[in-house]
C-alpha positions as a Python dict, from the first residue, in 0.01 Angstrom:
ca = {
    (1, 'X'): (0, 0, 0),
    (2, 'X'): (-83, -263, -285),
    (3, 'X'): (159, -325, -521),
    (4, 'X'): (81, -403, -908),
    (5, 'X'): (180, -718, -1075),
    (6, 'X'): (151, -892, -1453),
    (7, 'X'): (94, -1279, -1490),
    (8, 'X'): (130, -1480, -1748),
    (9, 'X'): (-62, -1776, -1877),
    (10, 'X'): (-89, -1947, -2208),
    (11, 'X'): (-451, -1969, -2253),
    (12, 'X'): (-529, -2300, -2327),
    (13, 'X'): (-348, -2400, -2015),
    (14, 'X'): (-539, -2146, -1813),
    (15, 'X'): (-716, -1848, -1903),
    (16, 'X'): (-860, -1613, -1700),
    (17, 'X'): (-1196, -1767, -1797),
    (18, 'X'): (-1051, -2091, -1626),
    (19, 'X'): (-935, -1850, -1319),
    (20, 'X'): (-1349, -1710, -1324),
    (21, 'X'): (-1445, -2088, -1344),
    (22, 'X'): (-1227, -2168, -969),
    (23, 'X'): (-1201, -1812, -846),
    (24, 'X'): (-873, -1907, -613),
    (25, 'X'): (-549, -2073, -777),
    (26, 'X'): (-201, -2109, -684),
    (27, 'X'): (20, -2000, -930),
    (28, 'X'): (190, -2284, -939),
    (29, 'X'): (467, -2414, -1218),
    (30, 'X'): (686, -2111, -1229),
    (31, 'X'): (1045, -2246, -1284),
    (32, 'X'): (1230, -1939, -1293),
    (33, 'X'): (1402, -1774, -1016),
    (34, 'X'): (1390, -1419, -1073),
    (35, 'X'): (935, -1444, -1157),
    (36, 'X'): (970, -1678, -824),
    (37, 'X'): (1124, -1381, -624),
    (38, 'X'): (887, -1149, -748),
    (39, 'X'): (599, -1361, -611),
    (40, 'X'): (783, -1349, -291),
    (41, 'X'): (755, -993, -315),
    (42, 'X'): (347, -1049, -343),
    (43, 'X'): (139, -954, -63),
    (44, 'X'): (-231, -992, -4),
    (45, 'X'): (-411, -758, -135),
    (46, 'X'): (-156, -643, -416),
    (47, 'X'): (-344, -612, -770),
    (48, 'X'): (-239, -811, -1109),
    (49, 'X'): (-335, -794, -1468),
    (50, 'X'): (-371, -1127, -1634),
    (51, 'X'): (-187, -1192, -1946),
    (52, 'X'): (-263, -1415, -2177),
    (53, 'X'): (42, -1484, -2373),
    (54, 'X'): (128, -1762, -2647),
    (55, 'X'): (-208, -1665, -2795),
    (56, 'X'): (-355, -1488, -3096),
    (57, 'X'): (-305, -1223, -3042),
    (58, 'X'): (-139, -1236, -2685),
    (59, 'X'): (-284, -984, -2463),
    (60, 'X'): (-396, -873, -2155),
    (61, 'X'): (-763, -1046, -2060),
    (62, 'X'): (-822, -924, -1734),
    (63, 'X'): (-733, -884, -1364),
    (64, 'X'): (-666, -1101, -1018),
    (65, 'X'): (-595, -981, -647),
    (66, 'X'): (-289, -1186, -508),
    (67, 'X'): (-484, -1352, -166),
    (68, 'X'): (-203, -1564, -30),
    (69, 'X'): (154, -1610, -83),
    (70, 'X'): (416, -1836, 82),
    (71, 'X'): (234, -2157, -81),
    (72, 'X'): (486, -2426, -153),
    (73, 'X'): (418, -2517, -525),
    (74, 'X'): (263, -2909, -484),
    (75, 'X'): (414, -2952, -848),
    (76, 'X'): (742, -2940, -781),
    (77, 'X'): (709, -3322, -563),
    (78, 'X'): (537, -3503, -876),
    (79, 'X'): (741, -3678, -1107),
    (80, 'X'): (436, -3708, -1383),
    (81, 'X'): (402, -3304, -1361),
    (82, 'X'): (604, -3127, -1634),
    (83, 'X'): (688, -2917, -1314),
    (84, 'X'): (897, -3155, -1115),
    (85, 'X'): (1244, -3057, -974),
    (86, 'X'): (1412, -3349, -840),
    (87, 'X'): (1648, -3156, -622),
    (88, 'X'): (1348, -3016, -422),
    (89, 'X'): (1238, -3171, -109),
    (90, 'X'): (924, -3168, 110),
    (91, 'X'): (1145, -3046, 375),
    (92, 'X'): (1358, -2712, 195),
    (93, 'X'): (1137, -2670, -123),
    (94, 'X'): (1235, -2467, -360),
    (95, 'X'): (958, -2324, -484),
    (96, 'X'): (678, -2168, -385),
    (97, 'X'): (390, -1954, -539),
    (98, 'X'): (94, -1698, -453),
    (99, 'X'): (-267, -1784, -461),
    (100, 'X'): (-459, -1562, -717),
    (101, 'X'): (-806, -1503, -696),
    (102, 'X'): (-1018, -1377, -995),
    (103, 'X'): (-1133, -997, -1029),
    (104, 'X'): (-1297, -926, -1356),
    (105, 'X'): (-1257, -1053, -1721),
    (106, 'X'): (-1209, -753, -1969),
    (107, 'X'): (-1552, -655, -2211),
    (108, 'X'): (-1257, -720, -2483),
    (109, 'X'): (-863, -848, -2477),
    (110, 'X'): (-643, -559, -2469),
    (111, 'X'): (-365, -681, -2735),
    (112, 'X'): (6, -638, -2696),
    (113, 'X'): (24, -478, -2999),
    (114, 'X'): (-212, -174, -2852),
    (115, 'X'): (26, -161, -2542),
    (116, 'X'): (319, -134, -2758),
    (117, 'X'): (143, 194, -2891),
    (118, 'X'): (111, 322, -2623),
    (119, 'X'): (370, 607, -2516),
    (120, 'X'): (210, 657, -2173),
    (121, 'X'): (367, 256, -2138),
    (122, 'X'): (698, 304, -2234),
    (123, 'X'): (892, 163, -1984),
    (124, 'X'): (680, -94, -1883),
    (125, 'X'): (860, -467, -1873),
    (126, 'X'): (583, -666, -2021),
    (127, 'X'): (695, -408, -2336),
    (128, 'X'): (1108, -455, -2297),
    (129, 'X'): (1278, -686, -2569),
    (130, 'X'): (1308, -1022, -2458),
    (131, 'X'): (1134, -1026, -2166),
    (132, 'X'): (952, -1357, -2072),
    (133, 'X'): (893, -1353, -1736),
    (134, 'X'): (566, -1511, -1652),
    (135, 'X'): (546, -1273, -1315),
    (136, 'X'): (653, -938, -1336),
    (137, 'X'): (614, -609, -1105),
    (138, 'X'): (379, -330, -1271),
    (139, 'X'): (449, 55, -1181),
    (140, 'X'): (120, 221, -1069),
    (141, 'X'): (133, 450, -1349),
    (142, 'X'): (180, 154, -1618),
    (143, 'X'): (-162, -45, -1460),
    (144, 'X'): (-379, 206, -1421),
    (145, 'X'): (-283, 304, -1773),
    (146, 'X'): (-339, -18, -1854),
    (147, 'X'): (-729, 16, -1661),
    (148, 'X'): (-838, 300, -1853),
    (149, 'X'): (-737, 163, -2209),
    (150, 'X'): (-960, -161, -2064),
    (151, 'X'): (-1217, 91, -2042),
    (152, 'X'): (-1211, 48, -1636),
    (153, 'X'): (-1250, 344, -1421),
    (154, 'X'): (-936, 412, -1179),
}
């Protein structure tokens, strides 16, 4: 059974038009351990809704399928990437990622601010004070929530 996830990206790094552009792409450059585990947790298959954050206004711009996982993250072995972990070696790495591939951009951003009004959402982590995590499990309920006010059938 597919699980639901939220990504992050700042779009001028990568935005889901950038994800349309490739199709595939690792996730790669996630430094924290807790949005590490929960790519662990990713299987093939398992849906995500891509989040543009850092942006105005942040929101959520479309969705991804998760297509591989168990990729060791190639940025954490280069010392000119903004990435690198110097404790990491080729041989126990400590990081690894999932390979996204792109779905579908939304016909229009769905804003944070529009999430936040939603009641059906409360609950939801992307909504939770403080939260930053740039991966983050999704409850069925929350995405396809999240689908209809996109306008997408469920």
């Amino acid at each position: 059974m597919a699980k639901y996830w939220l990504i992050k990206s700042e779009p001028e790094d990568f935005s889901i038009d950038d994800l349309k552009r490739v199709k595939r792409a690792a996730w790669t450059g996630v430094r924290n351990y807790q949005a590490r585990n929960h790519m662990r947790d990713m299987q093939p298959g398992d849906r995500v809704l891509f989040y543009h954050s850092n942006a105005a206004p942040p929101g959520v711009a479309g969705l991804a399928e998760v297509v591989r996982t168990g990729v060791v993250d190639p940025t954490q072995f280069d010392p000119k990437s903004d990435y690198y972990d110097a404790k990491s070696t080729r041989a126990q790495p400590r990081w690894d990622c999932a390979e996204v591939e792109y779905a579908e951009t939304f016909p229009a951003l769905l804003p944070l601010d529009r999430l936040r009004a939603e009641p059906a959402l409360d609950g939801m982590l992307l909504l939770a004070r403080g939260m930053r995590l740039s991966v983050q499990p999704v409850s069925a309920p929350h995405y396809k929530k999240v689908l209809a006010m996109a306008g997408r059938k469920v």
